[in-house]
Short mmCIF file of C-alpha atoms and ligand atoms in Angstrom, two decimals:
data_model
loop_
_atom_site.label_atom_id
_atom_site.label_comp_id
_atom_site.label_asym_id
_atom_site.label_seq_id
_atom_site.Cartn_x
_atom_site.Cartn_y
_atom_site.Cartn_z
CA UNK A 7 -31.68 33.64 -19.87
CA UNK A 8 -30.90 32.38 -16.37
CA UNK A 9 -30.20 28.87 -17.64
CA UNK A 10 -28.09 30.13 -20.51
CA UNK A 11 -25.90 32.18 -18.25
CA UNK A 12 -25.46 29.36 -15.75
CA UNK A 13 -24.51 26.97 -18.54
CA UNK A 14 -22.11 29.60 -19.78
CA UNK A 15 -20.56 29.95 -16.33
CA UNK A 16 -20.26 26.17 -15.98
CA UNK A 17 -18.44 25.97 -19.30
CA UNK A 18 -16.17 28.80 -18.30
CA UNK A 19 -15.40 27.10 -15.01
CA UNK A 20 -14.60 23.84 -16.78
CA UNK A 21 -12.16 25.62 -19.07
CA UNK A 22 -10.55 27.26 -16.07
CA UNK A 23 -10.28 23.93 -14.25
CA UNK A 24 -8.81 22.30 -17.31
CA UNK A 25 -6.18 24.90 -17.89
CA UNK A 26 -5.26 25.70 -14.32
CA UNK A 27 -5.24 22.24 -12.79
CA UNK A 28 -2.51 19.67 -13.14
CA UNK A 29 -5.00 17.01 -12.10
CA UNK A 30 -6.27 15.31 -15.24
CA UNK A 31 -9.35 14.00 -13.46
CA UNK A 32 -11.19 17.31 -13.65
CA UNK A 33 -10.08 18.02 -17.18
CA UNK A 34 -12.66 15.81 -18.84
CA UNK A 35 -15.23 17.42 -16.59
CA UNK A 36 -16.27 13.98 -15.43
CA UNK A 37 -15.57 12.48 -12.05
CA UNK A 38 -15.72 8.80 -11.28
CA UNK A 39 -18.96 7.69 -9.64
CA UNK A 40 -19.91 4.53 -7.79
CA UNK A 41 -23.17 4.07 -9.75
CA UNK A 42 -21.58 4.43 -13.20
CA UNK A 43 -22.84 1.06 -14.53
CA UNK A 44 -26.19 1.02 -12.71
CA UNK A 45 -28.20 1.52 -15.87
CA UNK A 46 -25.77 0.30 -18.56
CA UNK A 47 -24.70 -2.95 -16.90
CA UNK A 48 -26.50 -3.51 -13.60
CA UNK A 49 -24.96 -6.96 -13.06
CA UNK A 50 -21.38 -5.90 -13.76
CA UNK A 51 -20.23 -5.80 -10.14
CA UNK A 52 -21.81 -9.09 -9.11
CA UNK A 53 -20.38 -10.78 -12.21
CA UNK A 54 -16.88 -9.53 -11.39
CA UNK A 55 -17.25 -10.56 -7.76
CA UNK A 56 -18.18 -14.13 -8.73
CA UNK A 57 -15.12 -14.41 -10.99
CA UNK A 58 -12.80 -13.05 -8.29
CA UNK A 59 -14.24 -15.22 -5.52
CA UNK A 60 -13.92 -18.32 -7.69
CA UNK A 61 -10.28 -17.58 -8.46
CA UNK A 62 -9.43 -16.91 -4.79
CA UNK A 63 -11.10 -20.07 -3.58
CA UNK A 64 -9.02 -22.02 -6.11
CA UNK A 65 -5.83 -20.28 -4.93
CA UNK A 66 -5.85 -18.04 -1.88
CA UNK A 67 -2.71 -16.11 -2.88
CA UNK A 68 -4.60 -14.74 -5.89
CA UNK A 69 -6.29 -12.17 -3.62
CA UNK A 70 -2.87 -10.65 -2.97
CA UNK A 71 -1.80 -10.79 -6.59
CA UNK A 72 -4.92 -8.94 -7.75
CA UNK A 73 -4.57 -6.11 -5.22
CA UNK A 74 -1.00 -5.65 -6.43
CA UNK A 75 -2.13 -5.44 -10.09
CA UNK A 76 -4.41 -2.49 -9.33
CA UNK A 77 -1.52 -0.70 -7.57
CA UNK A 78 0.90 -1.35 -10.44
CA UNK A 79 -1.70 -0.15 -12.93
CA UNK A 80 -2.57 3.08 -11.12
CA UNK A 81 1.01 4.24 -10.56
CA UNK A 82 1.80 4.21 -14.28
CA UNK A 83 -0.12 6.84 -16.27
CA UNK A 84 -3.07 6.52 -13.92
CA UNK A 85 -5.56 3.68 -13.49
CA UNK A 86 -6.01 2.93 -17.19
CA UNK A 87 -5.29 -0.83 -17.36
CA UNK A 88 -2.06 -0.07 -19.26
CA UNK A 89 -0.42 -2.84 -17.19
CA UNK A 90 -2.65 -5.45 -18.83
CA UNK A 91 -1.54 -4.75 -22.40
CA UNK A 92 0.83 -7.19 -24.04
CA UNK A 93 3.64 -5.80 -26.20
CA UNK A 94 2.70 -4.58 -29.70
CA UNK A 95 4.80 -3.29 -32.57
CA UNK A 96 4.47 0.23 -31.16
CA UNK A 97 5.20 -0.31 -27.44
CA UNK A 98 6.73 -2.77 -25.01
CA UNK A 99 4.50 -4.19 -22.28
CA UNK A 100 4.70 -2.81 -18.74
CA UNK A 101 4.75 -6.45 -17.73
CA UNK A 102 8.41 -6.46 -18.82
CA UNK A 103 9.36 -3.69 -16.39
CA UNK A 104 11.82 -4.80 -13.74
CA UNK A 105 9.17 -4.43 -10.98
CA UNK A 106 6.71 -6.67 -12.87
CA UNK A 107 8.61 -9.24 -14.87
CA UNK A 108 8.22 -12.82 -13.61
CA UNK A 109 6.42 -11.29 -10.65
CA UNK A 110 3.11 -9.55 -11.42
CA UNK A 111 0.47 -12.26 -11.77
CA UNK A 112 -3.27 -12.82 -11.98
CA UNK A 113 -3.76 -11.44 -15.50
CA UNK A 114 -5.81 -14.45 -16.58
CA UNK A 115 -8.24 -13.84 -13.70
CA UNK A 116 -8.91 -10.27 -14.87
CA UNK A 117 -9.24 -11.45 -18.49
CA UNK A 118 -11.72 -14.09 -17.35
CA UNK A 119 -13.80 -11.55 -15.39
CA UNK A 120 -13.72 -9.28 -18.45
CA UNK A 121 -15.01 -11.99 -20.79
CA UNK A 122 -17.84 -12.80 -18.37
CA UNK A 123 -18.80 -9.13 -18.27
CA UNK A 124 -18.48 -8.82 -22.06
CA UNK A 125 -20.94 -11.67 -22.46
CA UNK A 126 -23.63 -9.76 -20.53
CA UNK A 127 -22.83 -6.16 -21.63
CA UNK A 128 -20.43 -5.99 -24.58
CA UNK A 129 -18.23 -2.92 -24.84
CA UNK A 130 -19.44 -1.26 -21.65
CA UNK A 131 -17.19 -2.07 -18.69
CA UNK A 132 -13.52 -1.05 -18.78
CA UNK A 133 -10.61 -3.27 -17.79
CA UNK A 134 -9.38 -0.52 -15.46
CA UNK A 135 -12.68 -0.58 -13.55
CA UNK A 136 -12.51 -4.38 -13.37
CA UNK A 137 -9.06 -4.08 -11.76
CA UNK A 138 -10.40 -1.61 -9.19
CA UNK A 139 -13.39 -3.80 -8.34
CA UNK A 140 -11.20 -6.93 -8.23
CA UNK A 141 -8.89 -5.24 -5.69
CA UNK A 142 -11.81 -4.41 -3.40
CA UNK A 143 -13.37 -7.87 -3.78
CA UNK A 144 -9.98 -9.43 -3.05
CA UNK A 145 -9.58 -7.44 0.14
CA UNK A 146 -13.02 -8.59 1.30
CA UNK A 147 -12.35 -12.23 0.34
CA UNK A 148 -9.09 -12.18 2.32
CA UNK A 149 -10.86 -10.84 5.43
CA UNK A 150 -9.88 -7.21 4.85
CA UNK A 151 -11.93 -4.04 4.65
CA UNK A 152 -14.53 -3.17 2.03
CA UNK A 153 -15.11 0.18 0.35
CA UNK A 154 -17.28 1.71 -2.34
CA UNK A 155 -15.41 1.60 -5.66
CA UNK A 156 -15.53 4.66 -7.89
CA UNK A 157 -16.21 3.73 -11.52
CA UNK A 158 -16.16 5.21 -15.01
CA UNK A 159 -12.47 4.82 -15.86
CA UNK A 160 -11.65 4.08 -19.48
CA UNK A 161 -8.75 2.06 -20.87
CA UNK A 162 -5.59 3.31 -22.55
CA UNK A 163 -4.59 2.32 -26.06
CA UNK A 164 -0.94 2.23 -25.07
CA UNK A 165 1.49 1.36 -22.29
CA UNK A 166 4.94 2.43 -21.15
CA UNK A 167 7.54 0.08 -19.74
CA UNK A 168 9.90 3.03 -19.12
CA UNK A 169 7.24 4.88 -17.17
CA UNK A 170 6.59 1.74 -15.10
CA UNK A 171 10.28 1.47 -14.25
CA UNK A 172 10.37 5.14 -13.22
CA UNK A 173 7.16 5.20 -11.20
CA UNK A 174 6.94 1.85 -9.39
CA UNK A 175 8.88 1.49 -6.14
CA UNK A 176 11.78 -0.94 -5.82
CA UNK A 177 12.20 -3.26 -2.84
CA UNK A 178 15.49 -1.52 -2.10
CA UNK A 179 13.91 1.96 -1.92
CA UNK A 180 14.82 4.03 1.13
CA UNK A 181 12.00 5.74 3.04
CA UNK A 182 12.54 9.12 1.37
CA UNK A 183 12.12 7.56 -2.08
CA UNK A 184 8.93 5.79 -1.04
CA UNK A 185 7.48 9.01 0.36
CA UNK A 186 8.31 10.97 -2.80
CA UNK A 187 7.13 8.28 -5.25
CA UNK A 188 3.74 8.16 -3.51
CA UNK A 189 3.75 11.95 -3.08
CA UNK A 190 3.96 12.37 -6.85
CA UNK A 191 0.63 10.53 -7.04
CA UNK A 192 -1.03 12.75 -4.45
CA UNK A 193 -0.65 10.12 -1.73
CA UNK A 194 0.68 11.11 1.70
CA UNK A 195 3.30 9.28 3.76
CA UNK A 196 0.44 7.98 5.87
CA UNK A 197 -1.38 6.70 2.75
CA UNK A 198 1.88 5.02 1.71
CA UNK A 199 2.24 3.23 5.05
CA UNK A 200 -1.42 2.18 5.03
CA UNK A 201 -1.17 0.88 1.45
CA UNK A 202 2.05 -1.01 2.26
CA UNK A 203 -0.13 -2.88 4.74
CA UNK A 204 -1.29 -4.90 1.71
CA UNK A 205 1.90 -6.85 2.43
CA UNK A 206 -0.07 -8.49 5.23
CA UNK A 207 -0.92 -11.01 2.50
CA UNK A 208 0.98 -12.53 -0.41
CA UNK A 209 4.43 -13.80 -1.20
CA UNK A 210 7.81 -12.53 -2.31
CA UNK A 211 10.62 -14.27 -4.16
CA UNK A 212 14.05 -14.92 -2.67
CA UNK A 213 15.81 -12.45 -4.96
CA UNK A 214 13.77 -9.62 -3.43
CA UNK A 215 14.88 -10.26 0.17
CA UNK A 216 18.21 -12.11 -0.16
CA UNK A 217 20.40 -9.09 0.46
CA UNK A 218 18.29 -8.20 3.51
CA UNK A 219 18.53 -11.60 5.20
CA UNK A 220 22.28 -12.05 4.56
CA UNK A 221 23.64 -8.51 4.73
CA UNK A 222 21.48 -6.32 6.92
CA UNK A 223 21.46 -5.64 10.63
CA UNK A 224 18.01 -4.10 11.12
CA UNK A 225 16.54 -7.60 11.07
CA UNK A 226 15.63 -10.09 13.80
CA UNK A 227 18.46 -12.68 13.83
CA UNK A 228 16.22 -15.72 14.26
CA UNK A 229 13.93 -14.53 11.48
CA UNK A 230 16.88 -13.98 9.12
CA UNK A 231 18.22 -17.47 9.89
CA UNK A 232 14.84 -19.04 9.25
CA UNK A 233 14.39 -17.25 5.94
CA UNK A 234 17.89 -18.27 4.77
CA UNK A 235 16.66 -21.86 5.00
CA UNK A 236 14.62 -21.41 1.84
CA UNK A 237 16.65 -18.63 0.21
CA UNK A 238 20.27 -19.63 -0.40
CA UNK A 239 22.94 -16.96 -0.92
CA UNK A 240 23.11 -18.04 -4.55
CA UNK A 241 20.40 -19.81 -6.54
CA UNK A 242 16.75 -20.36 -5.65
CA UNK A 243 15.88 -16.88 -6.88
CA UNK A 244 12.18 -17.58 -7.25
CA UNK A 245 11.70 -19.47 -3.96
CA UNK A 246 8.75 -17.95 -2.13
CA UNK A 247 8.31 -16.63 1.39
CA UNK A 248 5.27 -14.96 2.94
CA UNK A 249 5.48 -11.19 3.36
CA UNK A 250 3.69 -11.63 6.71
CA UNK A 251 5.17 -14.75 8.23
CA UNK A 252 2.43 -15.26 10.86
CA UNK A 253 -0.88 -14.86 8.98
CA UNK A 254 0.04 -14.81 5.26
CA UNK A 255 -3.43 -15.52 3.91
CA UNK A 256 -5.50 -13.24 6.08
CA UNK A 257 -5.78 -9.52 5.72
CA UNK A 258 -5.12 -8.19 9.22
CA UNK A 259 -2.79 -5.65 10.89
CA UNK A 260 -0.15 -8.23 11.70
CA UNK A 261 2.20 -6.76 9.09
CA UNK A 262 2.72 -3.73 11.33
CA UNK A 263 3.38 -5.90 14.39
CA UNK A 264 6.11 -7.83 12.61
CA UNK A 265 7.74 -4.58 11.44
CA UNK A 266 8.05 -3.59 15.10
CA UNK A 267 9.87 -6.90 15.70
CA UNK A 268 12.30 -6.25 12.80
CA UNK A 269 10.72 -9.10 10.87
CA UNK A 270 9.79 -7.17 7.75
CA UNK A 271 10.68 -9.33 4.74
CA UNK A 272 11.64 -6.61 2.26
CA UNK A 273 13.98 -3.74 2.99
CA UNK A 274 11.15 -1.44 1.75
CA UNK A 275 8.95 -2.92 4.48
CA UNK A 276 11.41 -2.48 7.33
CA UNK A 277 12.30 1.13 6.42
CA UNK A 278 8.75 2.05 7.46
CA UNK A 279 9.81 1.23 11.04
CA UNK A 280 13.49 1.98 11.40
CA UNK A 281 13.73 5.07 13.56
CA UNK A 282 12.30 7.37 10.87
CA UNK A 283 9.30 9.63 10.36
CA UNK A 284 6.79 6.82 9.78
CA UNK A 285 7.47 4.84 12.98
CA UNK A 286 4.48 6.36 14.75
CA UNK A 287 2.12 5.43 11.92
CA UNK A 288 3.32 1.82 12.02
CA UNK A 289 2.90 1.81 15.79
CA UNK A 290 -0.66 3.13 15.56
CA UNK A 291 -1.72 0.57 12.94
CA UNK A 292 -0.15 -2.23 14.96
CA UNK A 293 -2.31 -1.12 17.90
CA UNK A 294 -5.53 -0.68 15.94
CA UNK A 295 -6.77 -2.95 13.23
CA UNK A 296 -9.77 -0.68 12.71
CA UNK A 297 -7.60 2.42 12.17
CA UNK A 298 -5.58 0.46 9.60
CA UNK A 299 -8.73 -0.81 7.89
CA UNK A 300 -10.34 2.59 7.51
CA UNK A 301 -7.11 4.27 6.36
CA UNK A 302 -6.34 1.43 3.94
CA UNK A 303 -9.82 1.63 2.42
CA UNK A 304 -9.63 5.43 2.07
CA UNK A 305 -6.15 5.20 0.53
CA UNK A 306 -7.28 2.54 -1.96
CA UNK A 307 -10.07 4.87 -3.11
CA UNK A 308 -7.56 7.71 -3.43
CA UNK A 309 -5.15 5.49 -5.37
CA UNK A 310 -7.99 4.35 -7.63
CA UNK A 311 -8.72 7.98 -8.50
CA UNK A 312 -5.25 8.65 -9.94
CA UNK A 313 -5.55 10.26 -13.39
CA UNK A 314 -8.40 8.24 -14.87
CA UNK A 315 -9.37 8.52 -18.53
CA UNK A 316 -13.01 9.59 -18.61
CA UNK A 317 -15.64 10.89 -21.03
CA UNK A 318 -14.52 10.16 -24.56
CA UNK A 319 -10.82 9.74 -23.72
CA UNK A 320 -9.35 6.27 -24.17
CA UNK A 321 -11.49 3.27 -25.01
CA UNK A 322 -13.39 0.33 -23.58
CA UNK A 323 -11.17 -2.55 -24.62
CA UNK A 324 -12.80 -5.70 -25.92
CA UNK A 325 -9.98 -7.77 -24.46
CA UNK A 326 -7.78 -6.49 -21.64
CA UNK A 327 -4.49 -7.62 -23.18
CA UNK A 328 -4.87 -5.88 -26.54
CA UNK A 329 -5.87 -2.36 -27.58
CA UNK A 330 -8.98 -2.19 -29.79
C1 HEM B 422 5.83 0.79 -0.80
C2 HEM B 422 6.45 0.29 -1.84
C3 HEM B 422 6.29 -1.13 -2.29
C4 HEM B 422 7.31 -1.94 -2.70
C5 HEM B 422 8.78 -1.57 -2.81
C6 HEM B 422 6.72 -3.22 -3.01
C7 HEM B 422 7.43 -4.30 -3.49
C8 HEM B 422 6.93 -5.58 -3.58
C9 HEM B 422 7.69 -6.74 -3.93
C10 HEM B 422 9.19 -6.74 -4.27
C11 HEM B 422 6.87 -7.81 -3.85
C12 HEM B 422 7.24 -9.27 -4.11
C13 HEM B 422 7.18 -9.54 -5.61
C14 HEM B 422 7.82 -10.84 -5.98
O1 HEM B 422 8.70 -11.31 -5.27
O2 HEM B 422 7.43 -11.39 -7.04
C15 HEM B 422 5.57 -7.33 -3.50
C16 HEM B 422 4.46 -8.10 -3.35
C17 HEM B 422 3.21 -7.60 -3.08
N1 HEM B 422 2.85 -6.27 -3.03
FE1 HEM B 422 4.11 -4.73 -2.86
N2 HEM B 422 5.38 -3.16 -2.77
C18 HEM B 422 5.07 -1.91 -2.35
C19 HEM B 422 3.80 -1.42 -2.07
C20 HEM B 422 2.65 -2.14 -2.27
C21 HEM B 422 1.33 -1.56 -2.29
C22 HEM B 422 1.02 -0.08 -2.14
C23 HEM B 422 0.46 -2.59 -2.50
C24 HEM B 422 -1.04 -2.57 -2.65
C25 HEM B 422 -1.83 -1.64 -2.19
C26 HEM B 422 1.25 -3.80 -2.59
C27 HEM B 422 0.75 -5.06 -2.72
C28 HEM B 422 1.51 -6.21 -2.79
C29 HEM B 422 0.97 -7.53 -2.63
C30 HEM B 422 -0.45 -7.87 -2.26
C31 HEM B 422 2.04 -8.42 -2.84
C32 HEM B 422 1.98 -9.95 -2.88
C33 HEM B 422 1.67 -10.36 -4.30
C34 HEM B 422 1.54 -11.85 -4.55
O3 HEM B 422 1.63 -12.66 -3.64
O4 HEM B 422 1.35 -12.18 -5.74
N3 HEM B 422 2.57 -3.48 -2.48
N4 HEM B 422 5.63 -5.96 -3.35
C1 NAG B 423 26.05 -8.66 0.43
O1 NAG B 423 26.53 -7.38 0.06
C2 NAG B 423 27.65 -7.40 -0.82
C3 NAG B 423 28.17 -5.98 -1.00
O2 NAG B 423 27.14 -5.15 -1.47
C4 NAG B 423 27.26 -8.06 -2.12
O3 NAG B 423 28.33 -8.13 -3.03
C5 NAG B 423 26.75 -9.47 -1.85
O4 NAG B 423 26.25 -10.05 -3.05
C6 NAG B 423 25.65 -9.43 -0.82
N1 NAG B 423 25.28 -10.80 -0.45
C7 NAG B 423 24.05 -11.30 -0.66
C8 NAG B 423 23.84 -12.72 -0.27
O5 NAG B 423 23.15 -10.65 -1.14
#
């Protein structure tokens, strides 16, 4: 009797949670857990790590590219690997969204990690979990913080280019837009600043910072001049420059120091330190690498928890680029 009534109450609670909460993560009644594959695929995480480490030692920038993929996945219908799907007859790939096209990269590294995992445990480990683990392993490989990755996400059968264009920030976004885009995902302004610290590694193309280096005044003059050297006012759209000009391949808190010198590469970087509400957060991270590390790690976990498909929702894709 006691066990029946407690099961009854649990069921009732679940129904209440499902109907009263806007957060999809409680709706399936299953939360992500760090030990999700412990019995079904105990070598999943080490297999992924080997694939990621190999790719980053072949090309150091890959660590940056993979962290970005997880972000661009999670902001569009949750962390469901929708970003990885190629176009089909029923939807256009998110990879064609303005924020991703000719820019998001590293897909082959995730597909390679997936095929290694498939060979040891077929049909068990989702592409969305591989993205989350790859982001953490990339941070570690680049000298950044580590964290425990929550697991148990499942993959979508569809994608939305329109949703990607609505939800992903643009490099021209003013501070208010950045705060509200992240706010919609349950991430605070502080989370947003910490996560932007991922721009301590990686590269951007000339077309993303041209207007800033030719037309803007909230930029260090010598820095603007130097960047114009490899980014002409017309042409050279895909020429690369480091987002953190001093230590572009190591994950440190230098990004925040350069913002304080008006040497942010993107307009969306510099707005974080431009006399607005986030100046103090930038200042504190520039003074404390450890504060940045712990806030970045916590924010990555929070971002990784955005609207996952769990339980029997979605699927475990056989290949990350195509729905089953
Ligand atoms: C706050 C709003 C953000 C905007 C507007 C933004 C925009 C951009 C742009 C325009 C690029 C250069 C892309 C290119 O030129 O091909 C870039 C690169 C990058 N972004 Fe962001 N980003 C934002 C936040 C984030 C967040 C939250 C993360 C991860 C947690 C992230 C990680 C990266 C990384 C690592 C790169 C370098 C990628 C590479 O070298 O392949 N960004 N971002
Ligand atoms: C500078 O701004 C003007 C006016 O918005 C624009 O037409 C021009 O293309 C910009 N120049 C560069 C190099 O981006």
